[in-house]
XYZ file of C-alpha atoms in Angstrom:
704
model
C -2.402 3.324 -15.486
C -0.477 3.307 -18.724
C -0.154 6.651 -20.435
C 1.074 5.409 -23.773
C -0.256 1.866 -24.124
C -3.976 1.359 -24.355
C -5.448 -1.353 -22.185
C -6.083 -4.463 -24.302
C -9.807 -4.982 -25.027
C -11.444 -6.939 -22.231
C -14.609 -9.005 -21.991
C -17.685 -6.848 -22.176
C -16.376 -4.673 -24.982
C -16.819 -0.925 -25.030
C -20.067 0.981 -24.954
C -20.878 3.371 -27.792
C -19.458 6.825 -27.067
C -20.244 10.328 -28.134
C -17.478 11.412 -30.508
C -14.784 13.560 -28.920
C -15.054 17.020 -30.400
C -12.220 19.236 -31.530
C -10.827 21.239 -28.620
C -12.446 24.586 -27.941
C -11.171 26.700 -25.046
C -14.144 27.757 -22.941
C -14.039 30.856 -20.817
C -16.135 29.078 -18.177
C -14.095 25.889 -18.116
C -12.787 26.669 -14.647
C -13.613 28.857 -11.712
C -11.157 30.900 -9.733
C -7.782 31.632 -11.259
C -6.153 33.415 -8.341
C -2.468 32.710 -7.934
C -1.772 30.853 -4.683
C 1.634 30.649 -3.049
C 2.438 27.283 -1.486
C 2.753 27.537 2.277
C 0.723 30.771 2.432
C -2.595 29.725 0.928
C -5.116 28.654 3.530
C -6.321 25.122 2.962
C -9.848 25.575 1.577
C -11.488 23.525 4.331
C -9.809 25.409 7.187
C -12.043 27.655 9.251
C -9.409 29.279 11.455
C -5.837 29.499 10.139
C -4.504 30.860 13.411
C -5.877 27.928 15.366
C -4.824 25.419 12.721
C -8.137 23.586 12.955
C -10.611 22.832 10.211
C -14.214 21.949 9.632
C -13.549 18.202 9.522
C -11.988 17.994 12.985
C -8.222 17.835 13.346
C -7.295 18.163 9.668
C -5.501 14.845 9.306
C -5.006 14.819 5.564
C -4.453 11.817 3.286
C -2.137 12.408 0.320
C -1.744 10.216 -2.758
C 1.305 10.750 -4.997
C 0.771 9.086 -8.368
C 2.311 8.977 -11.827
C -0.866 9.220 -13.955
C -4.378 10.632 -13.530
C -6.040 7.267 -12.840
C -3.438 5.486 -10.688
C -5.202 6.118 -7.380
C -8.427 4.685 -8.843
C -6.794 1.552 -10.247
C -4.258 0.711 -7.567
C -5.124 2.517 -4.301
C -8.853 1.896 -4.239
C -10.867 0.764 -2.322
C -8.678 2.423 0.347
C -9.132 5.965 -0.991
C -12.909 5.604 -1.319
C -13.187 4.155 2.199
C -11.349 7.120 3.687
C -13.362 9.631 1.651
C -16.559 8.061 3.007
C -15.019 8.312 6.480
C -14.742 12.084 6.037
C -10.977 12.384 5.631
C -9.468 15.383 3.825
C -7.923 13.976 0.652
C -5.430 15.357 -1.872
C -4.109 13.449 -4.881
C -0.942 14.709 -6.574
C -0.536 13.683 -10.241
C 3.082 14.071 -11.343
C 2.621 13.500 -15.080
C -0.361 14.292 -17.248
C -0.463 10.862 -18.936
C -0.810 12.257 -22.447
C -0.328 8.884 -24.171
C -0.476 9.207 -27.934
C -2.862 12.161 -27.731
C -5.880 10.169 -28.910
C -8.865 9.742 -26.633
C -10.107 6.292 -27.528
C -9.193 3.449 -29.891
C -11.461 4.895 -32.595
C -10.008 8.410 -32.453
C -7.686 9.350 -35.305
C -6.957 12.985 -34.454
C -3.934 13.510 -32.213
C -4.345 16.267 -29.624
C -2.303 15.859 -26.456
C -3.734 18.909 -24.701
C -7.308 17.842 -25.353
C -6.784 14.232 -24.262
C -5.152 15.326 -20.996
C -8.079 17.678 -20.338
C -10.468 14.746 -20.829
C -8.481 12.568 -18.411
C -8.504 15.332 -15.795
C -12.260 15.749 -16.271
C -12.643 12.020 -15.692
C -10.559 12.081 -12.523
C -12.470 15.041 -11.088
C -15.744 13.280 -11.867
C -14.530 10.061 -10.229
C -13.560 11.853 -7.018
C -16.844 13.763 -6.997
C -18.677 10.470 -7.408
C -16.742 8.819 -4.562
C -17.554 11.800 -2.338
C -21.051 12.901 -3.363
C -22.317 10.302 -5.867
C -22.485 13.292 -8.236
C -19.940 13.043 -11.073
C -20.935 16.474 -12.409
C -20.387 18.297 -9.111
C -18.647 21.647 -9.528
C -14.926 22.165 -8.955
C -12.870 25.302 -8.396
C -9.688 25.294 -10.487
C -6.829 27.678 -9.822
C -3.090 28.174 -10.038
C -0.814 26.862 -7.316
C 2.563 28.606 -7.373
C 5.539 26.841 -5.792
C 8.545 28.503 -4.219
C 10.660 26.086 -6.267
C 9.483 27.872 -9.427
C 6.775 25.954 -11.319
C 3.030 26.493 -11.136
C 0.527 23.624 -10.943
C -3.245 23.334 -11.107
C -5.172 22.959 -7.859
C -8.708 21.603 -8.234
C -11.046 21.726 -5.224
C -14.469 20.084 -4.996
C -16.641 23.120 -4.333
C -19.220 21.612 -1.973
C -16.632 19.357 -0.257
C -13.383 21.364 -0.245
C -11.630 18.624 1.731
C -11.267 16.851 -1.657
C -8.466 18.281 -3.806
C -6.402 17.323 -6.839
C -3.011 18.772 -7.780
C -1.815 18.420 -11.385
C 1.911 19.064 -11.922
C 1.461 18.441 -15.681
C 4.867 16.937 -16.533
C 4.887 15.149 -19.863
C 4.849 11.422 -19.298
C 6.988 10.946 -22.395
C 8.722 14.201 -23.311
C 10.668 12.648 -26.176
C 8.592 14.490 -28.751
C 9.483 17.190 -31.294
C 9.800 20.590 -29.655
C 9.548 19.210 -26.096
C 12.457 19.121 -23.644
C 12.940 16.040 -21.518
C 12.658 12.270 -21.637
C 10.764 10.110 -19.149
C 10.291 10.263 -15.390
C 12.885 7.495 -14.979
C 15.595 9.610 -16.613
C 14.565 12.590 -14.492
C 14.934 10.490 -11.321
C 18.323 9.146 -12.393
C 19.620 12.609 -13.311
C 20.041 11.781 -17.001
C 18.058 14.849 -18.061
C 18.329 18.300 -16.511
C 15.062 19.697 -17.862
C 11.685 18.043 -18.227
C 8.896 20.246 -19.523
C 5.248 20.431 -18.586
C 2.272 20.316 -20.916
C -0.474 22.947 -20.786
C -3.808 21.063 -20.922
C -6.737 22.511 -22.839
C -8.946 24.830 -20.770
C -6.343 24.886 -17.988
C -5.812 27.811 -15.610
C -2.072 27.329 -16.210
C -1.093 29.687 -19.006
C 2.410 28.491 -19.831
C 4.762 25.547 -19.590
C 7.456 25.069 -16.941
C 10.675 23.092 -16.675
C 11.598 20.604 -13.944
C 14.888 19.039 -13.004
C 15.255 16.304 -10.399
C 15.742 18.645 -7.446
C 12.856 20.894 -8.488
C 10.409 17.992 -8.487
C 11.643 16.848 -5.070
C 11.283 20.400 -3.721
C 7.758 20.715 -5.139
C 6.708 17.438 -3.506
C 8.277 18.575 -0.221
C 6.338 21.861 -0.464
C 3.135 19.895 -0.917
C 3.975 17.766 2.120
C 4.553 20.988 4.071
C 1.321 22.500 2.809
C -0.903 19.566 3.738
C 1.091 17.913 6.565
C -0.499 14.536 5.745
C -0.981 11.837 8.338
C -1.289 9.155 5.619
C 0.693 9.127 2.359
C 0.034 6.603 -0.398
C 2.686 5.996 -3.054
C 3.325 3.907 -6.130
C 5.608 0.868 -5.903
C 9.277 1.979 -5.856
C 10.517 -1.635 -5.961
C 8.500 -3.610 -8.545
C 8.710 -7.360 -8.976
C 11.040 -8.900 -11.514
C 9.052 -10.314 -14.434
C 10.127 -12.495 -17.334
C 8.116 -11.535 -20.400
C 7.350 -14.348 -22.812
C 4.428 -15.941 -24.633
C 2.889 -17.054 -21.346
C 3.482 -13.657 -19.726
C 3.088 -10.909 -22.344
C 4.779 -7.618 -21.595
C 1.681 -5.444 -22.123
C 2.728 -2.003 -20.784
C 5.351 -3.281 -18.324
C 8.838 -1.851 -18.245
C 11.498 -4.254 -19.455
C 12.162 -7.004 -16.923
C 9.690 -5.800 -14.302
C 5.996 -6.087 -13.567
C 4.966 -2.429 -13.639
C 4.826 0.657 -15.848
C 8.073 2.577 -16.286
C 6.536 5.763 -14.815
C 5.102 4.079 -11.717
C 8.512 3.148 -10.303
C 10.141 6.623 -10.393
C 6.888 8.151 -9.114
C 7.234 5.887 -6.075
C 10.921 6.746 -5.709
C 10.289 10.503 -5.942
C 7.549 10.221 -3.309
C 9.702 8.242 -0.878
C 12.719 10.520 -1.324
C 10.566 13.622 -0.798
C 9.201 12.026 2.373
C 12.718 11.215 3.589
C 13.797 14.834 3.120
C 10.616 16.128 4.782
C 11.082 13.825 7.769
C 14.759 14.766 8.026
C 13.698 18.401 8.450
C 11.684 17.442 11.533
C 8.233 17.062 9.987
C 5.592 14.346 9.910
C 6.508 12.345 13.011
C 3.085 10.672 12.926
C 2.870 10.070 9.168
C 1.960 6.555 8.035
C 2.962 5.430 4.525
C 1.430 2.752 2.318
C 2.884 1.767 -1.078
C 0.841 -0.119 -3.652
C 1.653 -2.612 -6.367
C 0.781 -1.596 -9.928
C 0.644 -3.947 -12.907
C 1.721 -6.748 -10.555
C -2.005 -7.381 -10.044
C -2.457 -8.960 -13.477
C 0.119 -11.669 -12.647
C -1.708 -13.047 -9.606
C -5.232 -14.226 -8.714
C -7.722 -11.419 -8.114
C -7.863 -10.539 -4.430
C -10.918 -8.266 -4.207
C -14.356 -9.617 -3.356
C -17.212 -9.265 -5.842
C -18.628 -6.378 -3.807
C -15.292 -4.567 -3.670
C -14.796 -5.054 -7.415
C -18.265 -3.641 -8.078
C -17.653 -0.554 -5.930
C -14.220 0.030 -7.438
C -15.618 -0.594 -10.912
C -18.297 2.062 -10.475
C -15.582 4.661 -9.951
C -13.620 3.381 -12.951
C -16.758 3.600 -15.100
C -17.150 7.261 -14.175
C -13.511 7.994 -14.989
C -13.857 6.153 -18.313
C -16.975 8.180 -19.252
C -19.138 5.083 -19.621
C -22.232 6.975 -18.488
C -21.807 9.322 -21.486
C -22.593 12.285 -19.233
C -22.385 15.749 -20.757
C -19.905 17.759 -18.712
C -19.885 20.842 -20.931
C -16.282 20.459 -22.100
C -15.850 19.579 -25.799
C -12.429 18.100 -24.988
C -14.219 15.125 -23.460
C -15.488 14.084 -20.049
C -13.326 11.035 -19.376
C -10.727 8.590 -20.641
C -12.066 6.532 -23.561
C -8.894 4.447 -23.690
C -10.176 2.441 -20.717
C -11.911 -0.490 -22.370
C -14.080 -3.121 -20.709
C -16.490 -2.509 -17.866
C -15.697 -1.834 -14.241
C -12.329 -3.058 -13.003
C -11.792 -5.222 -16.097
C -9.959 -8.520 -15.897
C -6.385 -7.322 -15.403
C -4.812 -5.344 -12.566
C -7.935 -3.410 -11.526
C -9.442 -6.470 -9.824
C -6.795 -6.487 -7.080
C -5.336 -4.086 -4.539
C -1.953 -5.206 -3.228
C 0.432 -3.565 -0.777
C 4.092 -3.492 -1.784
C 5.327 -3.784 1.790
C 2.963 -6.474 2.932
C 1.431 -5.365 6.213
C 2.443 -7.504 9.169
C 0.012 -8.568 11.893
C 2.649 -9.412 14.530
C 3.147 -5.918 15.928
C 1.017 -6.026 19.124
C 2.520 -8.129 21.941
C 2.513 -8.491 25.758
C 5.495 -7.961 28.049
C 6.537 -10.150 30.961
C 4.799 -7.777 33.381
C 1.579 -8.192 31.361
C 1.512 -4.823 29.630
C 0.753 -4.551 25.938
C 3.264 -2.979 23.577
C 3.274 -2.169 19.869
C 6.228 -1.953 17.451
C 5.363 0.190 14.420
C 6.758 2.589 11.822
C 5.652 6.236 11.962
C 7.338 9.166 10.296
C 9.624 6.701 8.521
C 11.197 5.492 11.774
C 10.649 2.612 14.173
C 8.590 3.538 17.229
C 7.227 1.686 20.229
C 4.137 2.151 22.368
C 3.851 0.696 25.884
C 0.644 0.338 27.879
C 0.892 2.554 31.010
C -0.709 -0.098 33.218
C -1.845 -3.640 32.538
C -5.375 -3.686 31.101
C -5.588 0.111 31.010
C -7.149 2.253 28.278
C -5.088 5.277 29.275
C -3.192 6.959 26.456
C 0.569 6.920 26.158
C 2.969 8.404 23.624
C 5.047 6.575 21.044
C 8.777 6.345 21.783
C 11.410 6.471 19.068
C 13.480 3.263 18.926
C 15.296 3.773 15.617
C 16.658 6.603 13.489
C 17.172 4.942 10.093
C 14.529 5.263 7.380
C 12.365 2.154 7.730
C 9.891 0.644 5.297
C 6.339 0.491 6.698
C 6.115 -2.963 8.318
C 7.752 -4.501 11.417
C 7.426 -8.026 12.818
C 8.022 -8.878 16.483
C 8.416 -12.243 18.224
C 9.797 -13.547 21.526
C 12.349 -16.238 22.260
C 11.192 -16.464 25.867
C 12.599 -15.193 29.174
C 11.348 -11.679 28.409
C 13.531 -11.244 25.323
C 11.924 -9.772 22.197
C 13.057 -9.452 18.604
C 11.798 -6.979 15.991
C 12.760 -7.236 12.320
C 12.282 -4.700 9.536
C 13.875 -3.223 6.415
C 15.804 0.024 6.129
C 16.081 1.774 2.768
C 18.032 4.422 0.877
C 16.638 5.720 -2.427
C 19.342 6.993 -4.783
C 19.416 8.327 -8.331
C 22.141 5.806 -9.169
C 20.313 2.491 -9.816
C 23.120 0.378 -8.363
C 23.458 2.352 -5.126
C 20.063 1.685 -3.561
C 20.102 -0.151 -0.251
C 17.413 -2.356 1.254
C 18.873 -3.984 4.363
C 17.167 -6.153 6.936
C 17.616 -5.162 10.580
C 16.945 -6.977 13.837
C 16.567 -5.476 17.298
C 16.848 -7.633 20.436
C 15.401 -5.972 23.524
C 13.790 -6.412 26.928
C 11.656 -4.167 29.106
C 13.776 -4.720 32.197
C 17.246 -4.032 30.826
C 18.850 -2.616 27.698
C 16.484 -1.095 25.153
C 18.328 -2.867 22.349
C 20.295 -1.747 19.307
C 19.485 -2.477 15.687
C 21.829 -4.884 13.930
C 22.090 -5.298 10.168
C 21.347 -8.701 8.665
C 22.263 -7.466 5.206
C 20.219 -8.446 2.189
C 19.497 -11.930 0.785
C 20.644 -10.647 -2.633
C 23.589 -8.578 -1.392
C 25.955 -10.201 -3.891
C 23.757 -9.236 -6.862
C 23.335 -5.999 -8.816
C 21.771 -3.031 -7.047
C 18.312 -3.240 -8.554
C 18.038 -6.884 -7.544
C 18.684 -5.958 -3.918
C 15.466 -3.940 -4.046
C 13.345 -7.065 -4.508
C 13.440 -8.024 -0.831
C 10.110 -8.489 0.937
C 9.020 -7.800 4.491
C 10.763 -10.180 6.934
C 9.268 -12.420 9.602
C 11.074 -13.875 12.617
C 10.416 -16.980 14.691
C 12.279 -18.389 17.697
C 13.521 -21.945 17.125
C 15.023 -22.515 20.562
C 16.499 -20.558 23.451
C 18.505 -17.673 22.024
C 18.003 -18.977 18.493
C 16.160 -17.059 15.823
C 15.147 -17.687 12.228
C 14.469 -14.728 9.912
C 12.778 -15.282 6.547
C 12.111 -12.896 3.661
C 11.028 -13.063 0.040
C 13.943 -12.455 -2.335
C 14.423 -10.986 -5.818
C 13.685 -14.356 -7.449
C 10.295 -14.279 -5.670
C 11.142 -17.295 -3.557
C 12.249 -17.351 0.104
C 15.596 -16.798 1.819
C 16.362 -17.502 5.484
C 19.056 -16.586 7.972
C 19.579 -18.411 11.264
C 21.093 -17.248 14.548
C 22.686 -20.089 16.470
C 22.654 -20.652 20.227
C 26.085 -18.984 20.430
C 24.642 -15.783 18.957
C 26.410 -15.983 15.593
C 24.464 -15.723 12.341
C 24.671 -18.194 9.476
C 24.804 -16.817 5.932
C 21.614 -16.206 3.983
C 20.256 -19.421 2.489
C 17.994 -19.453 -0.582
C 15.278 -22.108 -0.389
C 14.166 -23.982 -3.482
C 10.541 -23.586 -4.421
C 8.032 -21.925 -6.730
C 7.385 -18.223 -7.186
C 5.362 -16.846 -4.255
C 3.804 -13.566 -3.198
C 5.205 -11.446 -0.396
C 3.689 -11.840 3.049
C 5.301 -14.804 4.810
C 4.170 -16.562 7.968
C 6.373 -18.697 10.227
C 5.818 -20.994 13.222
C 7.969 -23.355 15.272
C 6.330 -26.384 16.886
C 9.430 -27.641 18.692
C 13.106 -26.817 19.151
C 15.159 -26.559 15.958
C 12.145 -26.875 13.662
C 10.301 -24.236 11.690
C 7.582 -23.991 9.072
C 7.350 -21.081 6.632
C 4.226 -20.479 4.557
C 3.698 -18.291 1.478
C 1.039 -18.006 -1.227
C 1.741 -19.233 -4.753
C -0.628 -18.833 -7.696
C -2.358 -22.172 -7.075
C -1.960 -22.926 -3.373
C 0.068 -22.312 -0.234
C 3.734 -23.322 -0.236
C 5.209 -24.783 2.954
C 8.915 -25.012 3.761
C 9.647 -27.300 6.729
C 12.944 -27.147 8.611
C 14.111 -30.012 10.795
C 17.611 -29.430 12.088
C 19.584 -27.983 9.202
C 17.607 -29.434 6.284
C 14.585 -28.013 4.465
C 11.714 -29.726 2.631
C 9.201 -27.929 0.420
C 5.651 -28.818 -0.629
C 2.589 -27.059 -2.052
C -0.567 -27.567 -0.017
C -3.955 -28.179 -1.603
C -5.808 -25.076 -0.443
C -8.210 -22.669 -2.087
C -6.507 -20.375 -4.591
C -4.971 -17.754 -2.273
C -5.953 -14.108 -2.607
C -2.995 -12.926 -0.552
C -0.677 -13.766 2.350
C -1.504 -16.809 4.509
C -1.213 -16.889 8.282
C -0.102 -19.894 10.332
C -0.524 -20.098 14.097
C 0.717 -22.855 16.409
C -2.009 -24.528 18.483
C -1.397 -25.787 22.045
C -1.629 -29.451 20.944
C 1.323 -29.086 18.516
C -0.917 -28.663 15.500
C -1.023 -25.684 13.141
C -3.978 -23.611 11.960
C -3.395 -22.231 8.465
C -5.629 -19.329 7.371
C -6.058 -18.273 3.725
C -8.244 -15.742 1.909
C -9.820 -17.153 -1.251
C -9.211 -15.425 -4.586
C -12.275 -13.837 -6.229
C -14.364 -13.976 -3.005
C -11.944 -12.880 -0.226
C -13.655 -15.467 2.019
C -11.509 -16.887 4.777
C -10.674 -20.599 4.891
C -8.856 -22.556 7.584
C -6.850 -25.796 7.579
C -5.697 -27.671 10.689
C -2.716 -30.010 10.495
C 0.311 -31.408 12.249
C 2.720 -29.574 9.961
C 3.461 -32.563 7.727
C 2.581 -32.465 4.038
C -0.217 -35.032 4.376
C -1.393 -34.073 7.841
C -3.901 -31.334 6.970
C -7.570 -31.613 7.877
C -10.375 -30.752 5.475
C -10.835 -27.053 4.906
C -13.045 -24.913 7.144
C -15.126 -22.204 5.454
C -14.917 -19.333 7.938
C -16.792 -16.763 5.848
C -16.035 -13.179 6.756
C -16.741 -9.823 5.142
C -14.112 -9.640 2.420
C -11.131 -7.340 2.553
C -7.487 -7.663 1.542
C -4.161 -8.144 3.276
C -2.647 -10.280 5.997
C -4.661 -12.115 8.660
C -4.059 -11.713 12.397
C -4.415 -14.842 14.534
C -3.685 -15.724 18.166
C -3.993 -19.126 19.883
C -3.315 -18.754 23.634
C -2.246 -21.968 25.361
C -5.009 -21.552 27.926
C -7.687 -21.474 25.229
C -7.575 -25.202 24.390
C -7.704 -24.848 20.609
C -9.732 -21.664 20.325
C -8.180 -19.012 18.104
C -8.783 -15.291 17.859
C -8.815 -13.991 14.268
C -8.875 -10.400 12.990
C -8.880 -9.108 9.406
C -9.339 -5.894 7.512
C -12.745 -6.110 5.789
C -14.467 -4.641 2.715
C -15.504 -1.542 4.668
C -11.889 -0.852 5.630
C -12.664 -1.556 9.300
C -11.851 -4.663 11.374
C -13.698 -7.985 11.541
C -12.922 -10.144 14.588
C -14.027 -13.628 15.605
C -13.076 -16.540 17.854
C -12.780 -19.924 16.125
C -13.019 -23.211 18.015
C -10.807 -25.584 16.018
C -12.286 -28.592 17.832
C -15.826 -27.890 16.620
C -17.083 -27.978 13.047
C -18.987 -24.710 13.339
C -18.659 -21.501 11.359
C -17.703 -18.625 13.686
C -19.645 -15.398 14.088
C -17.836 -12.236 13.034
C -18.037 -8.852 14.715
C -17.389 -5.910 12.390
C -16.592 -2.446 13.611
C -14.071 0.037 14.802
C -12.482 2.813 12.775
C -11.433 2.784 9.129
C -7.815 1.644 9.336
C -4.485 1.690 7.530
C -2.146 -1.307 7.498
C -3.303 -4.552 9.156
C -4.799 -5.332 12.588
C -2.978 -7.319 15.275
C -4.015 -9.449 18.276
C -2.671 -10.061 21.789
C -3.905 -11.079 25.243
C -3.906 -8.191 27.692
C -2.850 -8.487 31.321
C -6.315 -9.617 32.409
C -6.433 -12.389 29.805
C -8.794 -10.570 27.434
C -8.308 -10.956 23.686
C -7.305 -7.505 22.439
C -7.313 -6.245 18.868
C -5.089 -3.377 17.792
C -5.329 -1.192 14.691
C -4.013 2.101 13.311
C -6.947 4.262 12.279
C -7.128 6.547 9.247
C -5.986 9.438 11.458
C -2.792 7.566 12.360
C -3.890 6.813 15.933
C -3.497 3.498 17.758
C -6.814 1.903 18.775
C -7.448 -1.104 20.999
C -10.602 -3.190 21.455
C -10.894 -5.819 24.203
C -13.173 -8.681 25.137
C -15.702 -7.781 27.811
C -14.562 -10.856 29.769
C -11.524 -13.105 29.281
C -12.187 -15.796 26.692
C -15.770 -14.720 25.942
C -16.882 -13.105 22.697
C -14.979 -10.899 20.282
C -13.205 -7.661 21.233
C -15.393 -4.544 21.226
C -15.462 -0.855 22.193
C -12.519 0.522 20.207
C -10.539 3.112 22.168
C -7.719 5.476 21.174
C -4.628 4.750 23.295
C -1.945 6.648 21.351
C -1.966 9.581 18.957
């Protein structure tokens, strides 16, 4: 959250607070104090360092890398809370201390940066203790963490649940102050400043300030990745949306021209570059990455259900010290600059993934074996079922070496030929040198494994930062050997590129239409036609291609909470699925693809959740459709909808807490099969007990 702009007052006002007292350094403000050397200190939850195991099982750690001390609460939750409840070891790394103007609360006149930072850290520790134990005042051990790169940070460990840790690097958010060396995180990333100092918070175990340059911060983050070897890493958004600021869209605390805080973007870039370096050194082959939108959430309808907002809001209330608890630190027990109750009415009411998770990653080969195309360790990998219908495990195989963003989409053009599309990235300190290029891989399971080919970037002829606005691509076959690839562009509309029957590619074409969210869906009902769907602020936008021409219309749906999903039915109709804003309920619309050919909406219910929707309509199912979504518990909800009957389907919830989105396919025996990546980075499958009957059940690990 913003470190120098207070959140505008929101409905509900602000509860009366105890006044924040003048800072007094307490000798009992922290426990511990032993100097720890990164790479040598035993993780506090480990029981046997030689064996490399720990008390929680296999030690698969989740790491959050954030700019400010409340970013994981605002932007990554409910995901963090779900994984804490699931027992995962969790470490959050705060790069800057978020000192703001040094005043804790709108009514505070006295400026004290060190005291305000201490209060924010107290609030974050309390919030994590509350998510873990429902005890905001639970005790923490606070100690020094010395890095080989030079600086020392604070390591805070929840005493009764040592799997929960916080690391505070303490860089000034805005070092352009008298007597302080440095500027902002953006200038540090771009190499415009060679020293950026840290702040020493009140009552901190860190006794002096340190200096960072760009390489030092990258080395420190790499040391932390080495120390924890995380299986899941969550980052800020390195590629924020363009945003025109005007009377209708006030700037608030956005950076100029973009919909996010100026510290969030370089925090995301530093995290991704540290990961790239770590992976290059042969580490983290199984690591899964998720990046989250920041202030983007205030520009779009709220996507969390009422229950999810309440749960997230409880944690925010603890951080903001709304319970007026007495924590024993006169610096303050939370951040009084957070006004309004719970998640508020701005960005806290949504959780949005920057690289919108695709649901088209689980498919079936010509010999009836399932396969999955995913990104792990920053590279494209593939899993293949050992035998048709088998729950035996098999390893992932590497099918790409370039750094890939987290989501892949796979489709077939028939005759056993498959096509996977994704985005490769290079993060550079020079703003104009970044690359975000779309790639396509054509492959079979009976011949060549397939090479990746660059499709360039829809905004390749524009300035470097504008090339970073590309979304996650989708592909659809529009005839034998012909392929259409679509992606959101910098202008927040849609661009397409078409491969002809001869194998040559047309140039990128920008389609006219309104601003839409990322997360496209595409279907083709007959040769040389295609329909692309995306969510706008007030409905779902449809682009229809017939031959070489495109028409665009906005469909009258519920206000979308996120990406829509379209699936072709056997009778040449389309089922369009949309989550509703504010409720996260699922609604369906059946039509023939024409603007006026959509049937009345179907209220499909569901159990909340965010993200893309998986759907599968096998030809043999006569209009029945399998549907799978990520729900409010972070697990998977699955149902089978009969589009020919006006009856609300029954949902089956279960399986592991997951990352990314679920996917659906028919296995070799004809059973509907759901796939998901669990919070330990493992591939799970669940299958119907009998073909065509009931929802998939009995989740089983098939790849680690």
